[in-house]
Every structure is written in structure tokens, then in C-alpha cells.
Short mmCIF file of C-alpha atoms in Angstrom, two decimals:
data_model
loop_
_atom_site.label_atom_id
_atom_site.label_comp_id
_atom_site.label_asym_id
_atom_site.label_seq_id
_atom_site.Cartn_x
_atom_site.Cartn_y
_atom_site.Cartn_z
CA MET A 1 -15.53 -8.13 -21.38
CA ALA A 2 -12.03 -7.45 -22.07
CA ARG A 3 -9.60 -10.03 -21.51
CA PRO A 4 -6.91 -9.44 -19.31
CA ALA A 5 -3.60 -8.38 -20.69
CA THR A 6 -1.36 -11.59 -20.98
CA PRO A 7 1.44 -11.48 -19.07
CA ALA A 8 5.31 -10.51 -20.28
CA ALA A 9 7.57 -13.62 -21.00
CA GLU A 10 10.31 -14.12 -18.74
CA ALA A 11 13.69 -12.45 -19.49
CA PRO A 12 16.19 -14.21 -17.59
CA VAL A 13 19.21 -11.78 -17.32
CA THR A 14 22.23 -13.52 -19.65
CA ALA A 15 25.08 -10.57 -18.35
CA ILE A 16 26.16 -8.37 -16.58
CA ARG A 17 29.17 -6.29 -17.75
CA ALA A 18 30.88 -3.37 -16.37
CA ALA A 19 33.88 -0.94 -16.92
CA ALA A 20 35.22 1.72 -15.36
CA TYR A 21 36.03 5.26 -17.35
CA THR A 22 38.16 8.00 -16.01
CA VAL A 23 37.76 11.91 -17.10
CA PRO A 24 40.05 14.49 -16.07
CA THR A 25 38.24 17.39 -15.18
CA ASP A 26 37.81 20.82 -17.43
CA ALA A 27 39.72 22.62 -14.47
CA PRO A 28 41.29 22.14 -11.07
CA GLU A 29 38.62 20.99 -8.72
CA ALA A 30 38.31 21.47 -4.63
CA ASP A 31 35.72 21.48 -2.12
CA GLY A 32 36.46 22.45 1.31
CA THR A 33 38.05 19.19 2.04
CA PHE A 34 38.81 17.35 -0.90
CA SER A 35 40.16 18.21 -4.13
CA TRP A 36 40.54 16.34 -7.59
CA ASP A 37 41.48 16.30 -10.97
CA SER A 38 39.89 13.61 -12.67
CA THR A 39 36.53 12.05 -12.24
CA THR A 40 35.69 7.88 -12.59
CA MET A 41 32.11 6.56 -13.72
CA VAL A 42 32.05 2.96 -13.56
CA LEU A 43 29.19 1.77 -15.83
CA VAL A 44 27.01 -1.50 -15.53
CA GLN A 45 25.42 -2.86 -18.63
CA ALA A 46 22.76 -5.89 -17.84
CA ALA A 47 21.47 -7.61 -20.50
CA ALA A 48 17.66 -9.99 -20.86
CA GLY A 49 15.76 -10.46 -23.59
CA GLY A 50 17.83 -8.92 -26.31
CA LYS A 51 17.69 -5.32 -24.09
CA THR A 52 20.49 -4.26 -22.13
CA GLY A 53 20.08 -1.71 -19.51
CA LEU A 54 22.64 0.88 -18.07
CA GLY A 55 23.32 2.31 -14.84
CA TRP A 56 26.47 3.65 -13.18
CA THR A 57 28.21 5.43 -9.97
CA TYR A 58 30.67 7.37 -9.60
CA ALA A 59 33.34 5.27 -7.57
CA PRO A 60 37.28 3.94 -7.48
CA ALA A 61 37.61 1.43 -10.36
CA ALA A 62 37.81 -1.46 -8.15
CA ALA A 63 34.03 -1.47 -7.74
CA ALA A 64 33.96 -2.70 -11.64
CA GLY A 65 35.71 -5.78 -10.12
CA LEU A 66 32.96 -6.35 -7.15
CA VAL A 67 29.88 -5.81 -10.57
CA GLU A 68 31.51 -8.89 -12.29
CA GLU A 69 32.94 -10.95 -9.48
CA LEU A 70 30.40 -10.77 -7.07
CA LEU A 71 27.32 -9.25 -7.74
CA GLY A 72 27.05 -10.34 -11.71
CA PRO A 73 27.46 -14.09 -11.07
CA ALA A 74 24.27 -13.54 -7.88
CA VAL A 75 21.75 -12.09 -10.39
CA HIS A 76 22.42 -14.24 -13.09
CA GLY A 77 19.46 -16.20 -14.18
CA VAL A 78 17.06 -14.10 -12.16
CA ASP A 79 13.63 -13.24 -14.15
CA ALA A 80 14.71 -9.20 -15.18
CA LEU A 81 11.26 -8.41 -14.26
CA ASP A 82 12.28 -9.39 -10.76
CA VAL A 83 13.95 -6.45 -9.93
CA PRO A 84 13.63 -7.06 -5.95
CA ALA A 85 14.97 -10.79 -6.12
CA ALA A 86 17.99 -9.57 -7.56
CA ALA A 87 18.41 -7.09 -5.20
CA ALA A 88 18.07 -9.25 -2.37
CA ALA A 89 20.49 -11.92 -3.85
CA MET A 90 23.22 -9.09 -4.37
CA ALA A 91 22.18 -8.42 -0.55
CA ARG A 92 22.70 -11.59 0.14
CA VAL A 93 26.21 -12.27 -1.49
CA ALA A 94 27.40 -8.59 0.07
CA ARG A 95 27.31 -9.58 3.61
CA ASN A 96 30.78 -10.82 4.39
CA PRO A 97 32.78 -8.04 2.10
CA GLY A 98 30.20 -5.24 3.63
CA SER A 99 27.23 -4.03 2.34
CA THR A 100 28.43 -0.24 3.01
CA GLY A 101 31.22 1.53 1.55
CA LEU A 102 32.24 0.41 -2.04
CA ALA A 103 30.22 -2.74 -2.10
CA SER A 104 27.05 -0.33 -1.95
CA TYR A 105 28.15 1.59 -4.89
CA ALA A 106 28.88 -1.22 -7.21
CA LEU A 107 25.40 -3.04 -6.02
CA SER A 108 23.62 0.68 -6.94
CA ALA A 109 25.00 0.75 -10.46
CA VAL A 110 23.52 -2.79 -11.14
CA ASP A 111 20.21 -1.76 -9.42
CA CYS A 112 19.51 0.96 -11.76
CA ALA A 113 21.05 -1.24 -14.17
CA LEU A 114 18.50 -4.01 -13.61
CA TRP A 115 15.21 -1.46 -13.37
CA ASP A 116 16.53 0.36 -16.60
CA LEU A 117 16.26 -3.27 -18.24
CA LYS A 118 12.94 -4.15 -16.79
CA ALA A 119 11.85 -1.29 -18.63
CA ARG A 120 13.44 -1.53 -21.87
CA VAL A 121 11.84 -5.48 -21.44
CA LEU A 122 8.25 -4.26 -21.06
CA ASP A 123 9.13 -1.17 -23.48
CA LEU A 124 8.30 1.54 -21.23
CA PRO A 125 9.64 4.84 -19.76
CA LEU A 126 11.53 4.23 -16.44
CA HIS A 127 9.26 7.07 -14.70
CA LYS A 128 6.05 4.82 -15.67
CA LEU A 129 7.47 1.86 -14.86
CA LEU A 130 7.99 3.52 -11.09
CA GLY A 131 4.82 5.16 -11.17
CA ALA A 132 5.44 8.89 -11.78
CA VAL A 133 3.89 11.42 -9.51
CA ARG A 134 5.30 14.64 -11.43
CA ASP A 135 5.78 14.94 -15.21
CA ARG A 136 9.19 17.35 -14.07
CA VAL A 137 11.94 17.82 -11.85
CA ALA A 138 13.37 20.56 -10.58
CA VAL A 139 17.24 21.31 -10.56
CA TYR A 140 20.09 23.41 -8.98
CA GLY A 141 22.88 23.75 -10.52
CA SER A 142 26.34 23.10 -8.59
CA GLY A 143 29.90 23.74 -8.66
CA GLY A 144 31.47 27.01 -7.27
CA PHE A 145 34.58 24.80 -6.69
CA THR A 146 36.77 26.44 -3.91
CA THR A 147 39.70 26.58 -6.69
CA TYR A 148 37.51 28.90 -9.34
CA THR A 149 38.78 32.35 -9.50
CA GLU A 150 36.10 35.09 -8.83
CA GLU A 151 35.65 35.37 -13.06
CA GLN A 152 35.32 32.05 -13.02
CA LEU A 153 32.80 31.17 -10.42
CA ARG A 154 30.78 34.49 -11.77
CA ASN A 155 30.14 33.08 -15.65
CA GLN A 156 29.38 29.35 -14.22
CA LEU A 157 26.94 30.88 -11.52
CA GLN A 158 25.42 32.94 -14.51
CA GLY A 159 25.22 30.31 -17.32
CA TRP A 160 23.25 28.57 -14.69
CA ALA A 161 20.97 31.72 -13.61
CA ILE A 162 20.66 33.61 -16.47
CA ASP A 163 21.49 31.76 -19.73
CA GLN A 164 20.05 27.98 -18.50
CA ARG A 165 17.30 30.29 -15.99
CA ILE A 166 17.88 27.89 -13.56
CA PRO A 167 16.92 30.13 -10.20
CA ARG A 168 18.45 27.95 -7.54
CA VAL A 169 22.45 27.71 -7.59
CA LYS A 170 25.21 26.28 -5.29
CA ILE A 171 28.95 26.90 -4.18
CA LYS A 172 31.46 24.81 -2.37
CA ILE A 173 32.70 26.61 1.10
CA GLY A 174 34.72 24.92 3.91
CA GLN A 175 38.11 26.88 2.44
CA ASP A 176 41.38 24.35 3.18
CA SER A 177 39.16 22.56 5.50
CA GLY A 178 37.50 25.36 7.63
CA THR A 179 40.67 27.14 8.07
CA ASN A 180 39.96 30.00 5.64
CA VAL A 181 36.64 31.72 6.68
CA PRO A 182 37.29 35.32 5.34
CA ARG A 183 37.71 32.91 1.60
CA ASP A 184 34.45 32.11 2.20
CA LEU A 185 32.97 35.06 3.30
CA GLU A 186 33.90 36.69 0.12
CA ARG A 187 33.06 33.60 -2.17
CA ILE A 188 29.52 33.90 -0.73
CA ARG A 189 29.18 37.49 -1.25
CA GLN A 190 30.68 36.76 -5.11
CA ALA A 191 28.42 34.23 -5.73
CA ARG A 192 25.27 36.70 -4.59
CA THR A 193 26.32 39.77 -6.39
CA ALA A 194 26.62 37.12 -9.61
CA VAL A 195 23.11 36.02 -9.61
CA GLY A 196 21.44 38.57 -7.97
CA PRO A 197 18.53 38.99 -5.09
CA HIS A 198 15.90 36.54 -6.94
CA THR A 199 18.59 33.34 -7.24
CA GLU A 200 18.06 30.92 -4.13
CA LEU A 201 21.58 30.05 -3.15
CA PHE A 202 22.75 27.33 -1.68
CA VAL A 203 26.41 26.69 0.23
CA ASP A 204 28.48 23.00 0.72
CA ALA A 205 30.95 22.83 3.36
CA ASN A 206 31.32 19.11 2.86
CA GLY A 207 31.67 18.96 6.72
CA ALA A 208 34.87 21.53 7.33
CA TYR A 209 33.30 23.64 10.10
CA THR A 210 32.87 22.90 13.83
CA ALA A 211 29.05 23.39 14.18
CA LYS A 212 29.71 26.74 16.02
CA GLN A 213 31.86 27.75 13.46
CA ALA A 214 29.14 26.86 10.80
CA ILE A 215 26.79 29.20 12.54
CA ARG A 216 28.86 32.10 12.48
CA VAL A 217 29.60 31.86 8.92
CA LEU A 218 26.18 31.99 8.08
CA HIS A 219 25.40 34.96 10.33
CA ASP A 220 28.07 37.07 9.17
CA THR A 221 26.79 35.78 5.56
CA ALA A 222 22.84 37.00 6.32
CA ALA A 223 22.83 39.79 3.84
CA GLU A 224 22.78 37.11 1.24
CA SER A 225 20.13 34.90 2.46
CA VAL A 226 22.11 31.75 1.63
CA VAL A 227 18.43 29.51 1.90
CA TRP A 228 20.76 25.86 1.75
CA PHE A 229 23.43 25.09 4.08
CA GLU A 230 24.56 21.07 3.22
CA GLU A 231 26.98 19.35 5.64
CA PRO A 232 28.27 21.82 7.83
CA VAL A 233 30.03 19.69 9.86
CA SER A 234 30.18 15.63 8.76
CA SER A 235 27.24 14.12 8.15
CA ASP A 236 27.92 11.61 10.82
CA HIS A 237 27.57 14.23 13.27
CA LEU A 238 24.81 14.37 14.08
CA ALA A 239 24.26 16.06 17.21
CA GLY A 240 26.41 18.90 15.46
CA LEU A 241 24.01 19.48 12.12
CA ARG A 242 21.10 19.31 15.11
CA MET A 243 23.03 22.16 16.40
CA VAL A 244 23.52 23.98 13.52
CA ARG A 245 19.48 23.96 12.25
CA ASP A 246 18.57 24.83 15.62
CA ALA A 247 20.68 28.81 15.19
CA VAL A 248 20.20 29.18 11.16
CA ASP A 249 17.55 29.59 8.90
CA ALA A 250 18.67 27.74 6.16
CA ASP A 251 17.69 24.59 5.57
CA VAL A 252 20.27 22.34 7.22
CA ALA A 253 20.78 18.99 4.62
CA ALA A 254 23.24 16.53 4.77
CA GLY A 255 23.16 12.27 3.89
CA GLU A 256 24.84 12.00 0.84
CA TYR A 257 27.48 9.64 1.72
CA GLY A 258 24.52 7.09 3.04
CA THR A 259 24.59 3.58 2.07
CA GLY A 260 21.50 1.70 2.87
CA LEU A 261 18.36 1.90 4.77
CA PRO A 262 19.45 1.97 8.71
CA TYR A 263 21.39 5.12 7.94
CA TYR A 264 19.07 7.41 6.66
CA GLN A 265 16.48 5.88 9.62
CA ARG A 266 19.35 7.47 11.78
CA LEU A 267 19.67 10.64 10.43
CA CYS A 268 16.07 11.09 10.10
CA SER A 269 15.53 10.02 13.78
CA ALA A 270 17.92 11.83 15.16
CA ASP A 271 15.77 15.55 13.85
CA ALA A 272 18.31 16.87 12.48
CA VAL A 273 18.22 17.78 9.05
CA ASP A 274 15.25 19.71 7.25
CA CYS A 275 16.15 17.64 3.79
CA ILE A 276 17.56 14.38 3.39
CA GLN A 277 20.03 13.68 0.62
CA ALA A 278 20.37 10.42 -1.42
CA ASP A 279 22.34 9.49 -3.99
CA VAL A 280 20.54 6.55 -6.55
CA SER A 281 24.39 5.57 -7.28
CA ARG A 282 25.27 5.31 -3.42
CA CYS A 283 22.46 4.51 -1.78
CA GLY A 284 21.54 1.21 -2.97
CA GLY A 285 19.68 1.89 -6.13
CA ILE A 286 16.66 2.79 -7.10
CA SER A 287 15.35 -0.42 -4.85
CA GLU A 288 16.75 1.42 -1.83
CA TRP A 289 16.05 4.97 -2.73
CA LEU A 290 12.50 3.92 -2.47
CA ARG A 291 12.44 2.52 0.56
CA ILE A 292 14.33 5.51 1.66
CA ALA A 293 11.78 8.08 0.63
CA ALA A 294 9.26 6.39 2.57
CA VAL A 295 11.33 6.58 5.68
CA THR A 296 11.99 10.12 4.89
CA ALA A 297 8.57 10.93 4.38
CA ALA A 298 7.55 9.12 7.54
CA HIS A 299 10.07 11.82 9.55
CA GLY A 300 8.44 14.60 7.49
CA LEU A 301 11.07 15.31 5.31
CA GLN A 302 11.98 15.14 1.79
CA VAL A 303 14.39 14.01 -0.46
CA SER A 304 17.06 15.88 -2.09
CA GLY A 305 19.06 13.70 -5.59
CA HIS A 306 22.91 14.17 -4.74
CA CYS A 307 24.72 14.24 -7.95
CA ALA A 308 24.51 11.58 -11.10
CA PRO A 309 21.39 13.66 -12.52
CA HIS A 310 20.59 11.53 -15.34
CA LEU A 311 20.43 8.29 -13.48
CA SER A 312 17.89 10.21 -10.77
CA THR A 313 16.01 11.78 -12.66
CA ALA A 314 13.40 8.81 -13.50
CA VAL A 315 12.65 8.01 -9.81
CA ALA A 316 13.27 11.84 -8.76
CA ALA A 317 9.60 11.92 -10.99
CA ALA A 318 8.69 8.34 -8.90
CA THR A 319 8.53 9.99 -5.42
CA PRO A 320 6.41 11.57 -3.71
CA ASN A 321 7.92 13.71 -1.47
CA PHE A 322 10.94 14.60 -3.81
CA ARG A 323 12.13 18.56 -3.72
CA HIS A 324 15.00 18.96 -6.13
CA LEU A 325 18.15 17.41 -8.15
CA GLU A 326 21.70 17.97 -8.32
CA TRP A 327 22.82 19.13 -11.37
CA PHE A 328 26.22 19.05 -10.84
CA HIS A 329 29.02 20.55 -12.78
CA ASP A 330 31.42 17.11 -13.04
CA HIS A 331 28.40 14.51 -13.65
CA VAL A 332 26.70 16.84 -16.65
CA ARG A 333 29.70 16.74 -18.52
CA ILE A 334 30.71 13.45 -18.24
CA GLU A 335 26.94 11.89 -18.54
CA ASN A 336 26.08 14.87 -21.91
CA LEU A 337 29.76 13.23 -23.67
CA PHE A 338 28.91 9.36 -23.28
CA PHE A 339 25.38 8.60 -23.95
CA GLU A 340 22.77 10.22 -26.57
CA GLY A 341 19.85 11.13 -25.15
CA THR A 342 20.68 13.50 -22.15
CA LEU A 343 18.53 16.27 -20.81
CA ALA A 344 18.97 19.55 -20.63
CA PRO A 345 17.23 22.32 -17.71
CA ASP A 346 14.34 24.69 -19.46
CA GLY A 347 14.17 27.05 -16.63
CA GLY A 348 14.64 24.97 -13.35
CA TRP A 349 13.05 21.93 -14.54
CA VAL A 350 14.13 18.61 -16.37
CA ARG A 351 11.52 15.79 -17.97
CA PRO A 352 12.30 12.64 -17.99
CA ALA A 353 12.34 10.93 -21.16
CA ASP A 354 9.42 9.18 -22.98
CA GLU A 355 11.74 6.75 -24.31
CA PRO A 356 11.86 3.21 -23.17
CA GLY A 357 14.04 2.57 -19.98
CA ASN A 358 16.24 5.99 -19.04
CA GLY A 359 16.22 6.96 -22.23
CA LEU A 360 19.83 7.15 -22.66
CA SER A 361 22.05 4.98 -25.13
CA LEU A 362 26.27 4.29 -24.65
CA ARG A 363 28.40 6.57 -27.04
CA THR A 364 30.94 3.01 -27.17
CA VAL A 365 33.53 4.80 -29.35
CA GLU A 366 33.67 7.95 -27.76
CA ALA A 367 33.51 6.22 -23.97
CA ASP A 368 36.30 4.14 -24.84
CA LYS A 369 38.71 6.89 -24.89
CA TYR A 370 38.46 6.93 -21.32
CA ARG A 371 38.12 3.19 -20.07
CA VAL A 372 40.87 2.16 -17.81
CA ARG A 373 38.96 -1.03 -16.73
#
């Protein structure tokens, strides 16, 4: 009779460190309701048993203070194998300052670092620790900012659709908070021309439209065959989302700003979308993502991963009702700059790393050039 495997020794968490980095964009960027010229990453390193796990969020630098002053002490000494216990401890200390918003972003970074740490302690790839249901994850190219010229838009979209053979791409619309619809219609047509008839075309209004305005935009571009309409109205406007969903052929999606399970329960129960978006760097980390995915599945819906692609790939591979992952221009650029071991799409897919944890290692010297905290 085979002898049972010896359980791994306890590995208490000995340190949680956080740092913030601000990286300028490579060109002016904007969507329908916001513009920016830099992106800030808050990176968390969790240590135990001689191993270090990595997690991060894209958030104001103040999130690093929440990690070091509030969340880190809460998980210090917790066994690195008991990530649910650490998640519960963080939820307790986040109650009074508020568990949604920035606190959830900070908590997400720590939670992802702890899952990565556990996998490294056990010498397992993170997707294997979580229990993979697929060996590759579908991605879509995402950028197409409203600030781009037609040439910039064409070059970016063709880089994904032709050079990298990604069969689905997304652009931003809702120009000037929805006040320049003719420009939106023009850019949708430019995008279709750039990628040809066989690439799936997604659009994202970032909540810039009214419901009927959003419906008119998609009706006016029916010939361009848009198949994904993200945040036609605010994610919080559930009745408006449902109105758009009932009136257009494209799948309506929302949820990228969600923090915590109750938010997604409300979104699912409203029957307002065709696909739920969750961001592992915002929603509460991997621990909460798994619960969100289960609630979403109970409503017959799929999950699409919002941004932070290298943080999301492993849990996406372990989510049965997963659709696709956003290969977002800004975050791909930063993650390629900061980490060794990053992934590359192959025909519209990425494969989780076979190395322990998420397979990444920090390029400390390169990252420190952008450190602000």
C-alpha cells in the first residue's frame, strides 16, 4: 500500500511589502469618460518559507499604505497554505474603513500575492494549485483609445489581428462623454476596415451613453457586426443595461468596477448582461473571484477577465465558465517591462506558466525606475 504523502510543513507569512510605481503611457490615452497619461501599479510581495509571492493592482499609490498599515499586519503569521484564513482576516480589518473601493483593490493585490506564495511554497504552477479546467486561455486585444488617430488605431488593431493572429479586438467609443456620436460611428467603421470581416469587433463605451443612445449607435453600425458592447451605460445602471441588452444583437457586458460578491449577485440577478466582467486586481483577489465565478455560473453566465492579464491567466484557466481575458495595451506593456516570464498570445490564446506560482519574477532594477512609494 502506498504511503500517504507527508503534509507540507507550516510556513507562516513573515512579511508583506508594498510599493507603487507610475509608468507614463506611450501616447495620450482616453476612453469615453476619462483621459490619462500614466498608469500606477501597486505591487505586493508576500514572504514565507523562503519563498516570495507576487500580486498587484492598478490603483492610486495610497493603496500601498493600506497594504502595509492595515492588511499586512492582519495576515502576518498566518500559515501561507491557509489563504482563506488570510482573506477572512483582511476582510475583518477592512470593515471599518470600508471593504469596497480602494480597500478592495489593496486586498486583491495581497490575496493574489498569497495565492502565488502558496503555489511557490508547494512548488506548483498556480493554475494547477487552483485546479485547471483548460490549458490555454482566450484573449482579446484591447486599446483603441479615443485619442488615437486613424493610423494609430489601424496599426494597433492590425498588430493584434494580423501579426499576433488574435481573432477578437476592442476599441473605446463614447467620445467626449457620449457627445460626439458621429466620431464614434466613424471609428467603429475604421476598426472594421482595419481588421477585415473575420475578426470579432468589440466596443467599450465606459458608461458614456444613455440607454437609447447606445441602442442607436449599435443599430447605426449594424453593418460592422459588433459582437460585444461593454458598459454602454454605467455598470450601476442595471435597468439601462437590461434595456440595451434586450435591444441589440451584441453581447452586453459590465462589472469591471465590482468589488465583492454582493455587487455581482445584484448584477446577475438583474438579468442585465450577457457576460460578467471581473477584475482579479479589484474584486477581492483570487479568493473572491472564485466565489464570483460560482455565483455567475448559477445564473447561467460566463466570466470575462478585465485587464491585469498576467495576474488573471492562472485563475482564468481554473474557472469553468470563463470566456476570455482582456489583453489590455497599458497593462501588457507594464507587465512585460516589470517581469521576467511574461506570456505571449499565440493565435488568440495564452498558456499559463509551468513554473511554480504565476511563473513571474520581478525585474527590480527596471521597476525601480518608476517607483513613487
